Coordinates of C-alpha atoms in Angstrom, one line a residue:
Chain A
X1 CA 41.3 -1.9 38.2
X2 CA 41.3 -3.6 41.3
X3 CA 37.9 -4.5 43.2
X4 CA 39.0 -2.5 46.0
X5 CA 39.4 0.7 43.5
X6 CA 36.8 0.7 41.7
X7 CA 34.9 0.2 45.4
X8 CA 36.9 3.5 46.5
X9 CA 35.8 5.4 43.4
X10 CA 31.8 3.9 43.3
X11 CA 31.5 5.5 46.9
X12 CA 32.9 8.9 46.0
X13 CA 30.2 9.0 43.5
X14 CA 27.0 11.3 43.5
X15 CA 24.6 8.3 41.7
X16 CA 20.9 8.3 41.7
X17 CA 18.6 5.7 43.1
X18 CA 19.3 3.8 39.8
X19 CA 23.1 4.0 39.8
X20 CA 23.2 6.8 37.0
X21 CA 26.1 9.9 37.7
X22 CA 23.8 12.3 38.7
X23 CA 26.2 15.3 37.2
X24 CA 27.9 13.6 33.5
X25 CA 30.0 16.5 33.7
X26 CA 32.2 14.8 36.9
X27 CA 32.4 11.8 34.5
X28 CA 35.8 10.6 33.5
X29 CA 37.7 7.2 32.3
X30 CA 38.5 5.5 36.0
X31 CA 34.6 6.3 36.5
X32 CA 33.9 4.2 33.6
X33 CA 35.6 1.4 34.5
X34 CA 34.2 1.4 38.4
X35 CA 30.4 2.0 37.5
X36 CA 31.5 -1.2 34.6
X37 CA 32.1 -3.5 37.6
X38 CA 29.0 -2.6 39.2
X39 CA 27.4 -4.0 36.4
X40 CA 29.5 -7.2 36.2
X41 CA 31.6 -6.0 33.3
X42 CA 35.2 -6.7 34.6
X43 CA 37.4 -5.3 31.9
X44 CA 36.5 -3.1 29.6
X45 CA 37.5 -3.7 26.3
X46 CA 38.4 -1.7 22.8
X47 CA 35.1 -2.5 21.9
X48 CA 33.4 -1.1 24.7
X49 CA 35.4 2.2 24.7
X50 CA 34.3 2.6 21.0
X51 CA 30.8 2.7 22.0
X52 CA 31.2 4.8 25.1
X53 CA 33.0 7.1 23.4
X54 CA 30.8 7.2 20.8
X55 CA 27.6 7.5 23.3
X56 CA 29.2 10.4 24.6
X57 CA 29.5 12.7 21.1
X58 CA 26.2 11.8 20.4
X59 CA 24.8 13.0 24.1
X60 CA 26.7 16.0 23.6
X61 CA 25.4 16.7 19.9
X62 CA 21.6 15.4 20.9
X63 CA 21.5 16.2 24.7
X64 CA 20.5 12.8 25.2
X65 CA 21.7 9.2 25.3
X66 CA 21.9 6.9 22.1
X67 CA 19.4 4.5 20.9
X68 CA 20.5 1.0 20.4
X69 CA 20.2 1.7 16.2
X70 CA 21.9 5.0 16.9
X71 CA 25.1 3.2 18.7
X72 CA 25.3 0.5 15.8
X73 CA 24.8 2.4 13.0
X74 CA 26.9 5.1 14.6
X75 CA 29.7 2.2 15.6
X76 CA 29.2 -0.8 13.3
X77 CA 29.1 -2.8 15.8
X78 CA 25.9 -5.4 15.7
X79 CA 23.3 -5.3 18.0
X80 CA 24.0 -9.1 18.6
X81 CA 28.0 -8.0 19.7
X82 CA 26.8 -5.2 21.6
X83 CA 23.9 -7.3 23.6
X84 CA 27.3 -9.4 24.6
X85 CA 29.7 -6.6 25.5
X86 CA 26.7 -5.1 27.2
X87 CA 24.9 -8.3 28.7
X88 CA 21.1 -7.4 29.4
X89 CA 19.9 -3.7 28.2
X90 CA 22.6 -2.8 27.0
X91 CA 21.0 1.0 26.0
X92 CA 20.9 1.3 29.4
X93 CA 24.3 0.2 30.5
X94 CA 26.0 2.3 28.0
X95 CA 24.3 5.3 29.0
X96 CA 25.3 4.6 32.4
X97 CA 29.1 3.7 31.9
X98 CA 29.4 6.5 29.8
X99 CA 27.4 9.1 32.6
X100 CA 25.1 10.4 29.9
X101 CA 22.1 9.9 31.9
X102 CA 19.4 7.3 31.4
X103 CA 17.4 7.1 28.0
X104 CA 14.2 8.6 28.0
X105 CA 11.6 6.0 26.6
X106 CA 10.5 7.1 23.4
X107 CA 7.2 8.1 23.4
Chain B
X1 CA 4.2 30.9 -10.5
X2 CA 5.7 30.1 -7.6
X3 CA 5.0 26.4 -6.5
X4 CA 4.4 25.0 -3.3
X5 CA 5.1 21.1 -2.8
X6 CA 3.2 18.9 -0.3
X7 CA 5.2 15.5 -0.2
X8 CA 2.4 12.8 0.6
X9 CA -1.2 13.3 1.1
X10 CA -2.1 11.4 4.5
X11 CA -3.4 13.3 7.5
X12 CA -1.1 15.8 7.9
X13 CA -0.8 16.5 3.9
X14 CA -4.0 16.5 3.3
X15 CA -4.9 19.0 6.1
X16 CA -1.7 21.4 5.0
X17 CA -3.2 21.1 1.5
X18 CA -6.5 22.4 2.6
X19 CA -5.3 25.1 4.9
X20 CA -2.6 26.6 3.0
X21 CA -5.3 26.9 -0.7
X22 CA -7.2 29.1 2.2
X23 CA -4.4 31.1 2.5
X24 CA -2.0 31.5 -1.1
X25 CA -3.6 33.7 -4.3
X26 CA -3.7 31.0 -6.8
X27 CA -2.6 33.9 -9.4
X28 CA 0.5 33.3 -7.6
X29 CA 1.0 30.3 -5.9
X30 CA 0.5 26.9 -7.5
X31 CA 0.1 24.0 -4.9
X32 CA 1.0 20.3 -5.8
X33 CA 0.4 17.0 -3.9
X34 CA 2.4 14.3 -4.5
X35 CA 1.3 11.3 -3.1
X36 CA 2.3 6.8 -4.4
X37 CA -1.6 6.0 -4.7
X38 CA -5.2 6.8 -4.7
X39 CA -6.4 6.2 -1.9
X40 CA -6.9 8.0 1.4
X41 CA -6.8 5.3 4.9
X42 CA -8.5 6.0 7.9
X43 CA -5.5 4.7 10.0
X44 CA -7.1 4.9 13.7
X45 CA -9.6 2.5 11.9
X46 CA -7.0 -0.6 11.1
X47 CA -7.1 -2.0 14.7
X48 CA -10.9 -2.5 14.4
X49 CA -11.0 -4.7 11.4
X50 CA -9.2 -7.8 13.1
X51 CA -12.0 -7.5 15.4
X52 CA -14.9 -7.5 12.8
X53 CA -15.7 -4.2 13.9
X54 CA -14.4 -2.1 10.9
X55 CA -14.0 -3.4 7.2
X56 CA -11.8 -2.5 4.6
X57 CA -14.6 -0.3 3.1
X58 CA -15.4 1.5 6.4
X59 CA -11.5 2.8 6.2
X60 CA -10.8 4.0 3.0
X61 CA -12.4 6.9 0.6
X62 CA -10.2 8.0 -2.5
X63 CA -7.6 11.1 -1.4
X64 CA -8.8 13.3 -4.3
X65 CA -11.9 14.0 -2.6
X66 CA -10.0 15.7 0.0
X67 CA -7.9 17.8 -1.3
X68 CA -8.8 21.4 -2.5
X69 CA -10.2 21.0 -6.7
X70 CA -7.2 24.0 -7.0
X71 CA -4.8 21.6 -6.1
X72 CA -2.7 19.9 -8.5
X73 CA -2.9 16.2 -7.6
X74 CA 0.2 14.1 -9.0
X75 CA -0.1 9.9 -8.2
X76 CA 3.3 8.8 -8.4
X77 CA 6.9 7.6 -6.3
X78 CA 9.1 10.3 -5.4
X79 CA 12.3 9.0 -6.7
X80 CA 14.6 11.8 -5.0
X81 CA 14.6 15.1 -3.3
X82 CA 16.9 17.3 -3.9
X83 CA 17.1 20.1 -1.5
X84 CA 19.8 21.6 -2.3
X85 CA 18.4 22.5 -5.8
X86 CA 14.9 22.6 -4.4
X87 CA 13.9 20.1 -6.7
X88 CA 12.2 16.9 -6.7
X89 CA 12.4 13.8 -9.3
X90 CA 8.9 11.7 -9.7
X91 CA 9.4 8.6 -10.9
X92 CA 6.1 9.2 -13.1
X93 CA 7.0 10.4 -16.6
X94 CA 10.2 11.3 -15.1
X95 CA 8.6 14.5 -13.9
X96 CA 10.7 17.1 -12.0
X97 CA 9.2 19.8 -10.2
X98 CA 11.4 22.4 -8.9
X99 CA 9.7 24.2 -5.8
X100 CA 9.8 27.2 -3.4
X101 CA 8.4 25.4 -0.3
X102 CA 8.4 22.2 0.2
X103 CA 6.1 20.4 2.9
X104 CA 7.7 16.6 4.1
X105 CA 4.5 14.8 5.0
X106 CA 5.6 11.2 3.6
X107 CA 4.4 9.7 7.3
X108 CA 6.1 6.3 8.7
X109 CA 5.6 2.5 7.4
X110 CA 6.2 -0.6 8.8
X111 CA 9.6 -2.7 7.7
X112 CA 9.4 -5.9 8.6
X113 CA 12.4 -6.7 6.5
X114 CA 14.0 -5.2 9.7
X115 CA 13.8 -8.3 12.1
X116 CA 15.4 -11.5 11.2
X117 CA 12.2 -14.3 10.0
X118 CA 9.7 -12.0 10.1
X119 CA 8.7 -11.9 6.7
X120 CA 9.5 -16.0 6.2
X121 CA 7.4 -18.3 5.7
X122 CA 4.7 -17.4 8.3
X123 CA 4.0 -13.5 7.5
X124 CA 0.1 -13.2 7.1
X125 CA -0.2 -17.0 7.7
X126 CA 0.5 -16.6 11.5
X127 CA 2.4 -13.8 11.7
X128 CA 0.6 -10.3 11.4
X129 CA 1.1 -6.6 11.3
X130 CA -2.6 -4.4 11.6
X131 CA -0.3 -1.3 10.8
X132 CA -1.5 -1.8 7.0
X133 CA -4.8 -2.4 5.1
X134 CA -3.8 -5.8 3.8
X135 CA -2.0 -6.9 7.8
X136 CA -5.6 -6.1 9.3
X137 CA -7.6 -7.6 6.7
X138 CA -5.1 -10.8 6.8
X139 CA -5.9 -10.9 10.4
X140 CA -9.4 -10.6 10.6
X141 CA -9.6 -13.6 8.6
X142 CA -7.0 -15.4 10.6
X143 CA -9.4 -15.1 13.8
X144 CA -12.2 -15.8 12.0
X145 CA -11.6 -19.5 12.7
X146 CA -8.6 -19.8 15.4
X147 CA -9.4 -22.0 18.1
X148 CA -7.4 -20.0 20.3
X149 CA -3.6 -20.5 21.2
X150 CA -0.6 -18.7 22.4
X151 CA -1.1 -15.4 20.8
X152 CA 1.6 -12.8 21.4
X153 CA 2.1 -9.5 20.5
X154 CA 5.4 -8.1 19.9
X155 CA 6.6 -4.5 19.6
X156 CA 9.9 -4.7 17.5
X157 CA 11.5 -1.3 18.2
X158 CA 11.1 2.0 19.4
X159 CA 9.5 4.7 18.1
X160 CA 6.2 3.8 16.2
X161 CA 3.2 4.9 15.5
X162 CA 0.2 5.5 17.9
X163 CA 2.3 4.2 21.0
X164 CA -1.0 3.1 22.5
X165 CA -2.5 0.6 19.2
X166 CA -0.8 -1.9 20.8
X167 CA -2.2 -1.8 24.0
X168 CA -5.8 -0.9 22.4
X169 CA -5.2 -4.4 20.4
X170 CA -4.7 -6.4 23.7
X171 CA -7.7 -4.9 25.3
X172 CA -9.4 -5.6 22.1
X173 CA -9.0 -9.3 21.7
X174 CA -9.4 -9.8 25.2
X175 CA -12.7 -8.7 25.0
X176 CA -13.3 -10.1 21.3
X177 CA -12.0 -13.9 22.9
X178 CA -14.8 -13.3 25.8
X179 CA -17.6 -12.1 23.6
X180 CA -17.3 -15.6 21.5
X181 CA -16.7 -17.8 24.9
X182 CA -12.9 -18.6 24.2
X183 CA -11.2 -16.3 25.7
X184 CA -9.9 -19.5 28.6
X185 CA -8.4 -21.2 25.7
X186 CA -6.0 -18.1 24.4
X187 CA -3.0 -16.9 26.6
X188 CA -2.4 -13.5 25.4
X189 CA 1.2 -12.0 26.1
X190 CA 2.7 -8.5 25.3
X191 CA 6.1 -8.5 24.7
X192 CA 8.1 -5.2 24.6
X193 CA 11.2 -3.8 24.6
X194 CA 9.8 -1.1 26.9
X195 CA 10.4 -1.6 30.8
X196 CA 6.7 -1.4 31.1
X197 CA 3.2 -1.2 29.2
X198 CA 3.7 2.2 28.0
X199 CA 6.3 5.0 27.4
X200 CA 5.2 7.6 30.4
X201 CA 5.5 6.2 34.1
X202 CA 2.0 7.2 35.5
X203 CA 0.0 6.1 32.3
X204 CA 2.7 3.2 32.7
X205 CA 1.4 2.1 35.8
X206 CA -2.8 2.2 34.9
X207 CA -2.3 0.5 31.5
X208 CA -0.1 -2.1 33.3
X209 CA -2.6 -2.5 35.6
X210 CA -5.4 -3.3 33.4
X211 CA -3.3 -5.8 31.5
X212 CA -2.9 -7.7 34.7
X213 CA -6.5 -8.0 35.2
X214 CA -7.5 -8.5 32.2
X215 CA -5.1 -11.6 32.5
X216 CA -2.4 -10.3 29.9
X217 CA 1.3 -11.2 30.8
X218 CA 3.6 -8.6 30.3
X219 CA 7.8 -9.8 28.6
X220 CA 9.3 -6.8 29.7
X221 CA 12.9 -4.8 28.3
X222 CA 12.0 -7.8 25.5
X223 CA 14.8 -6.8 22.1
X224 CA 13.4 -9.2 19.4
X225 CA 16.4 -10.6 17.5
X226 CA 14.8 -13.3 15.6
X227 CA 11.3 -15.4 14.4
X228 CA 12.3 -18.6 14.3
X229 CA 10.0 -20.5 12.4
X230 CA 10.4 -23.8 13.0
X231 CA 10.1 -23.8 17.1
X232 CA 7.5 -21.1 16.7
X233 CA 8.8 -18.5 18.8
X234 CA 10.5 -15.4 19.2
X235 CA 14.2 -15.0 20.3
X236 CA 15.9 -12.1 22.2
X237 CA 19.0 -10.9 21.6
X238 CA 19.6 -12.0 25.7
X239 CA 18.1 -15.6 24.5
X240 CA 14.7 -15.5 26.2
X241 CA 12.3 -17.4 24.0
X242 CA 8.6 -16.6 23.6
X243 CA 6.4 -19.4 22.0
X244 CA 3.4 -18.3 19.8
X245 CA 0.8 -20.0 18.0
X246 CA -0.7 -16.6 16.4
X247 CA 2.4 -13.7 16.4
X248 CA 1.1 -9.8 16.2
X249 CA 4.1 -8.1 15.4
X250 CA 4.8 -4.3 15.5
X251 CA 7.5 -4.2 13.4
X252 CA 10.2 -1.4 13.3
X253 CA 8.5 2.0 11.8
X254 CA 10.8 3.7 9.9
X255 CA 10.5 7.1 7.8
X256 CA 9.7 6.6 3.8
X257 CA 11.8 5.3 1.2
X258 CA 12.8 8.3 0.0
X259 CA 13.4 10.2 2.5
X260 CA 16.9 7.7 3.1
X261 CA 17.5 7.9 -0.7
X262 CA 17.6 11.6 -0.7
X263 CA 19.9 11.4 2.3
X264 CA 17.4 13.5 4.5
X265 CA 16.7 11.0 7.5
X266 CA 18.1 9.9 10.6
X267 CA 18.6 6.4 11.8
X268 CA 15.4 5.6 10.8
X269 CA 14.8 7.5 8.0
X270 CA 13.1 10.9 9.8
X271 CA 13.6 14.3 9.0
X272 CA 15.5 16.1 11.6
X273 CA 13.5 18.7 12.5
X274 CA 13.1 21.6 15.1
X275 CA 10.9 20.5 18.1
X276 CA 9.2 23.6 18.5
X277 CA 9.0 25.4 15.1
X278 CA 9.1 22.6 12.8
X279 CA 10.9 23.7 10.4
X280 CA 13.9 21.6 8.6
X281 CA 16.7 21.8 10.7
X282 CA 19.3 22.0 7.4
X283 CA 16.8 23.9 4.9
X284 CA 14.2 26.8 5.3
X285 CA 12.4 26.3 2.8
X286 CA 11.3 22.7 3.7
X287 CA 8.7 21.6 6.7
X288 CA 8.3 18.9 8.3
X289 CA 4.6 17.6 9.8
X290 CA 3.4 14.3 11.1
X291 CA 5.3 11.3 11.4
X292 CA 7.5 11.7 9.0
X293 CA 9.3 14.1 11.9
X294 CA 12.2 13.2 14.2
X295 CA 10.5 15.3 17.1
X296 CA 10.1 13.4 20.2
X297 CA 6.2 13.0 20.7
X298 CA 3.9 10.3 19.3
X299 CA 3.7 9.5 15.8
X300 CA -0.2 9.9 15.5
X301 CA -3.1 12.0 13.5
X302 CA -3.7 13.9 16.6
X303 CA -0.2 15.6 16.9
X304 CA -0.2 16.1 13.0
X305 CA -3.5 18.1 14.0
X306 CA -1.3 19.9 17.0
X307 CA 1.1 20.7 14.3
X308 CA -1.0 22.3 11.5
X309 CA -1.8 25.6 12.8
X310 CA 1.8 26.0 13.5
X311 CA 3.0 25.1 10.4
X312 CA 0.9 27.1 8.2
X313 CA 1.9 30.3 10.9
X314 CA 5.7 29.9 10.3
X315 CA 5.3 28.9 6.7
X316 CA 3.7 32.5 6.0
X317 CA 5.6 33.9 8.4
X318 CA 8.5 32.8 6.5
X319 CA 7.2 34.3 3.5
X320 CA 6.5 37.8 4.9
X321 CA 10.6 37.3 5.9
X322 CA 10.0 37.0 9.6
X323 CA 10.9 34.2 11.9
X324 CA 9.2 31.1 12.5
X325 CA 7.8 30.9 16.1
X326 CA 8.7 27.9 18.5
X327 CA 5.4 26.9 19.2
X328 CA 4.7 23.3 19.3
X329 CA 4.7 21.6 22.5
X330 CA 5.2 18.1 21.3
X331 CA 0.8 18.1 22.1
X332 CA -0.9 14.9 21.7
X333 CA -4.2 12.8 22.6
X334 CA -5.2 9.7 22.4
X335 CA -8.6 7.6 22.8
X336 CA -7.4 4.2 24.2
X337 CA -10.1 1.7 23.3
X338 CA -9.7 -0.8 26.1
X339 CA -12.4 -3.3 25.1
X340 CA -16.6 -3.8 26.6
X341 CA -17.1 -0.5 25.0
X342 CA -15.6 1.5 26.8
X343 CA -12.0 3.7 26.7
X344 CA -9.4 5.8 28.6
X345 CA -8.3 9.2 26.9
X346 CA -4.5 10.3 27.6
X347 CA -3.6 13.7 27.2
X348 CA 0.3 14.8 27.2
X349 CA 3.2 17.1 25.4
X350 CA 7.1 16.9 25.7
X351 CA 7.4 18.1 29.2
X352 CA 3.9 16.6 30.8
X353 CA 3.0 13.3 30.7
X354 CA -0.5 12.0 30.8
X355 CA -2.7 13.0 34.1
X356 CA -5.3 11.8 35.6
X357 CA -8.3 13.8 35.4
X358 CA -11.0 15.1 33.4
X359 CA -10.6 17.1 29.5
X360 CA -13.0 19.3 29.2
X361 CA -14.6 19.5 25.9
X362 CA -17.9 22.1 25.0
X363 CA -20.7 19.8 24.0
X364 CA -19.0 16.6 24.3
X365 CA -16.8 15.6 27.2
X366 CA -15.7 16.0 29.7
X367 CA -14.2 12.7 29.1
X368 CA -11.9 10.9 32.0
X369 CA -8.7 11.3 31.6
X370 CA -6.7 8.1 32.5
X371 CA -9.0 6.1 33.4
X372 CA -12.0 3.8 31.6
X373 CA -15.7 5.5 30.8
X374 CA -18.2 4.4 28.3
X375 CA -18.1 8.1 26.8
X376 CA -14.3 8.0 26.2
X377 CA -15.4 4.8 24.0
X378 CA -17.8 6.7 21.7
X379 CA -15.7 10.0 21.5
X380 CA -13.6 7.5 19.7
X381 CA -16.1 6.0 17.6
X382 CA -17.6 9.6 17.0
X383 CA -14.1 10.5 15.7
X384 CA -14.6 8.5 12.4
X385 CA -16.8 10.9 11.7
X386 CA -15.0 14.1 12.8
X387 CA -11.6 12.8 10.8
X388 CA -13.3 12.7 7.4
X389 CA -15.8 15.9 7.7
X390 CA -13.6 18.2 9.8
X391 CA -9.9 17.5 10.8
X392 CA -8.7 16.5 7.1
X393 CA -10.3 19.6 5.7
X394 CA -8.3 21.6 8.1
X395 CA -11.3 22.8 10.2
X396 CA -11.5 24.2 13.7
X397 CA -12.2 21.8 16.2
X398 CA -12.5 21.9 19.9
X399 CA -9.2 21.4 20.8
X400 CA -6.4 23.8 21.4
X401 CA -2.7 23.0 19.5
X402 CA -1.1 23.3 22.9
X403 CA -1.4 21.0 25.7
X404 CA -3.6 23.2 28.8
X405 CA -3.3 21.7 32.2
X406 CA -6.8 22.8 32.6
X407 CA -8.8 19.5 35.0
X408 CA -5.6 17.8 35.4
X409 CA -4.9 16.3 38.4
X410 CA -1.0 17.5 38.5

C-alpha cells in the first residue's frame, strides 16, 4: 500500500483522540494496513495477520481486546517475536490494527 | 448425605464454610474443606513485616480454628477435579470425594518461574517477593542491614493480587528509609507495565502524584523479559534496562495448580466465571469466589467479602431449582497505607472507578476517600482485628456487597 493510500484511507477514518476506530464494526483489511503505517509498521506480514486475526475472534468471543498471554498462548507466537512485529506495546498496537478497541487496564 | 465441597480454605473458603453450616441441615448435607496446609495467613498483613511492623506470628493462626467444628476438615493437594463426574482426587490417601456442589476457592499464587532469572541465583538474596510468608520474612531481614541502594520494584504482569500492595510498599519504605535517616542514600523506582501508577485514571493520577513527591520514579508501559544477574538489572522485552541493587518483584499471579491440571482455567489458570452471578460458566453445580475467579475486579479479601452474600443466595437458590441472580458488581475497597501513619481508602466496582470523597461508615468513618487521613491509616490497622473476629466467620459488617455512590464526588 502506497503512503499516499493509506494517507487517503487514515482520513476517511472516524478515530479517537488516541488513533483507535471508534466503530470496529467499519474495520476491514485495507484499514489494517493504513492505521499499520501510522504506527511505523510498513508491511504487514503473515505473522502479523495471524495475530490480528486472532485478536479479532477473541474480541468477538470476550468483547474485549487480547492480553499479551492471551495472543501468545492463543498464537504461539513468543512475546519476544511479537514485541518485534509489534515494536513498543505491542497489546496496544494489535488492538488498534485490528479495531477492537483499546485494552482496558486490568484492574 | 449429600456433600458439599469447599476447594481451599483462605478468605473466601473459610467465610463460605461458615455461612453455608448456617444455612444446610447437617442430617443432610455434609460440608468438606479441602485445603494443602494448616495454617490460616493474614494476607493484607505480609506487606508489614518487611517493615518490622508485622511478624510472622502476628499473621498467621491455624485454619481449623475457623472453620465450623461440623465441618469436615481434610489437609491435603487436590490432585484433579473432575467436573464432569463431580468428583475430586486428593492426593492424600488417594481420597476421592464425589460431590453435589462444589465451591472453587483455591485463590492466586505467585510464579516466579514465569519471568526468565527470577528465581536464579539472587531470589531471597536480593531479589524478593512479599506476596508469601517466607518473601516477607526474607525481606525484612534483607533491610535489616542494607545500606541503601537502587531498590526497584517490579510488577511482572497483569492481573495480581491487591493492585494497590505495590503502591502501599513504595509509600512504606519511603517512609521506613526516612524514619532510620537513609532514605537520601536509596533511589526507589516503580516499574510497571501499566501506563501509569494504578489501573483506574483518576486514582491513577493521585497515587502518581504522591510517588512524585515522595521522590519515587515511575518506568512506565515497563514488560519485564529478563533478570539478568550478572549486570544486575532488569531487561524489557523493548531493551530498556533497569539497574537494582535490592529487586521487589511482583511476579505473574496465576490461578492454583490444579485448577490448569484439571483443565478448568484460563490463560492463567482462573476459573471462567460469570461476572455477575458467579457461578461456573461450564458447570452449575460449581462456584467460583475470590481470586481464584476470572471476573474483572481486584483480586483481594474485600471483594471475596462482596462476593459471599451472593454466593451463598444463588447456591440455595440453586437448590430450591430457581435461578441464580446477577448480583455482583465487581465491588471492592481498599485501605492504601501510604506511609507516616496515615492512608487513602479507594472505593470502586466494574463500571465506577474510585472517587473522591468521603465513605460513610456508622461508628467509624467517615474515612476520605482518595485522598491521605490519619483515620484511613487506623481503619486499616483496626481491620486486623475485624478479619479474624468478624469477616472470616462470615459476620455482618458495615459494608454493603454492592458499591453505593453514596458521598462520592461523581
Amino acid at each position: 500500500m502506497s503512503t499516499q493510500t493509506a494517507t487517503t484511507i487514515l482520513e476517511s477514518l472516524a478515530l479517537d483522540e488516541e488513533g483507535f476506530l471508534l466503530d470496529p464494526q467499519t474495520w476491514t483489511r485495507e484499514i489494517a494496513q493504513a492505521l499499520a503505517q501510522a504506527e511505523g509498521i510498513s508491511e504487514l506480514t503473515e505473522a502479523h495477520w495471524k495475530i490480528i486475526e486472532f485478536s479479532r475472534e477473541s474480541a468477538t468471543e470476550s468483547g474485549a481486546s487480547p492480553t499479551l498471554r492471551q495472543i501468545t498462548k492463543g498464537t504461539g507466537i513468543s512475546t519476544k517475536e511479537l514485541f518485534a512485529l509489534f515494536p513498543k506495546g505491542p497489546a496496544k498496537k494489535v488492538a488498534k490494527i485490528a479495531g477492537v478497541g483499546k485494552p482496558e487496564g486490568c484492574i | 448425605m449429600k456433600t458439599f465441597l469447599i476447594l481451599g480454605a483462605g478468605t473466601a473458603g473459610t467465610m463460605v464454610a461458615n455461612k453455608m453450616s448456617q444455612h444446610l441441615d447437617p442430617m443432610e448435607w455434609k460440608i468438606v474443606v479441602v485445603d494443602k496446609d494448616e495454617t490460616h495467613i493474614y494476607q493484607p498483613g505480609l506487606l508489614f513485616i518487611p517493615f518490622d511492623i508485622y511478624t510472622r506470628e502476628d499473621v498467621i493462626k491455624p485454619r481449623r480454628d475457623y472453620l465450623p467444628r461440623s465441618v469436615e476438615f481434610i489437609r491435603s493437594d487436590i490432585e484433579l477435579i473432575e467436573p464432569g463426574e463431580n468428583r475430586v482426587r486428593l492426593t492424600h490417601e488417594k481420597r476421592v470425594i464425589n460431590y453435589d456442589y462444589l465451591v472453587i476457592a483455591t485463590g492466586s499464587r505467585i510464579a516466579p518461574a514465569e519471568t526468565d532469572g527470577l528465581l536464579d541465583n539472587g531470589w531471597h538474596e536480593n531479589v524478593f517477593d512479599f506476596y508469601t510468608l517466607e518473601g516477607a520474612v526474607a525481606l525484612s531481614r534483607f533491610l535489616k542491614f542494607w545500606k541503601g541502594g537502587r531498590m526497584v520494584l517490579n510488577i511482572a504482569e497483569m492481573p495480581i493480587k491487591c493492585p494497590v500492595a505495590p503502591l502501599e510498599f513504595l509509600f512504606l519504605a519511603d517512609w521506613f528509609f526516612h524514619e532510620r535517616g537513609m532514605r537520601d542514600q536509596v533511589e526507589i523506582t516503580l516499574a510497571t507495565p501499566l501506563p501509569g501508577a494504578f489501573t483506574r485514571p483518576r486514582a491513577a493520577a493521585i497515587l502518581g502524584d504522591m510517588l512524585e513527591r515522595k521522590g519515587i520514579a515511575v518506568e512506565a508501559e515497563f514488560n519485564i523479559m529478563e533478570v539478568d544477574h550478572e549486570k544486575n538489572v532488569i531487561r524489557s522485552y523493548d531493551e530498556r534496562e533497569i539497574p537494582f541493587d535490592l529487586l521487589v518483584t511482583i511476579p505473574t499471579n496465576m490461578g492454583a495448580e490444579v485448577i490448569e491440571r484439571s483443565g478448568m482455567g484460563n490463560e492463567l489458570a482462573f476459573v471462567p466465571t460469570d461476572n455477575h452471578t458467579l457461578q461456573s460458566k461450564q458447570w452449575e453445580n460449581v462456584w467460583v469466589i475470590g481470586d481464584a475467579a476470572d471476573v474483572p475486579t481486584s483480586k483481594a479479601g474485600s471483594v471475596a467479602h462482596f462476593m459471599l452474600d451472593v454466593v451463598i443466595e444463588n447456591i440455595l437458590r440453586h437448590m430450591e431449582g430457581l435461578k441464580p441472580l446477577p448480583k455482583f458488581d465487581g465491588h471492592a475497597n481498599c485501605f492504601i497505607e501510604s506511609g507516616f501513619d496515615k492512608g487513602i481508602l479507594i472505593d470502586f466496582n466494574y463500571d465506577v472507578e474510585p472517587l473522591p470523597g468521603k465513605y460513610p461508615l456508622p461508628g467509624l468513618g467517615p474515612f476520605s476517600l482518595l485522598q491521605e487521613s490519619s483515620v484511613n491509616h487506623w481503619g486499616k490497622m483496626l481491620f486486623r482485628w475485624i478479619y479474624w473476629n468478624a469477616l472470616l466467620k462470615g459476620e455482618e459488617l458495615p459494608f454493603e456487597s454492592q458499591m453505593s455512590m453514596a458521598g462520592k464526588w461523581s
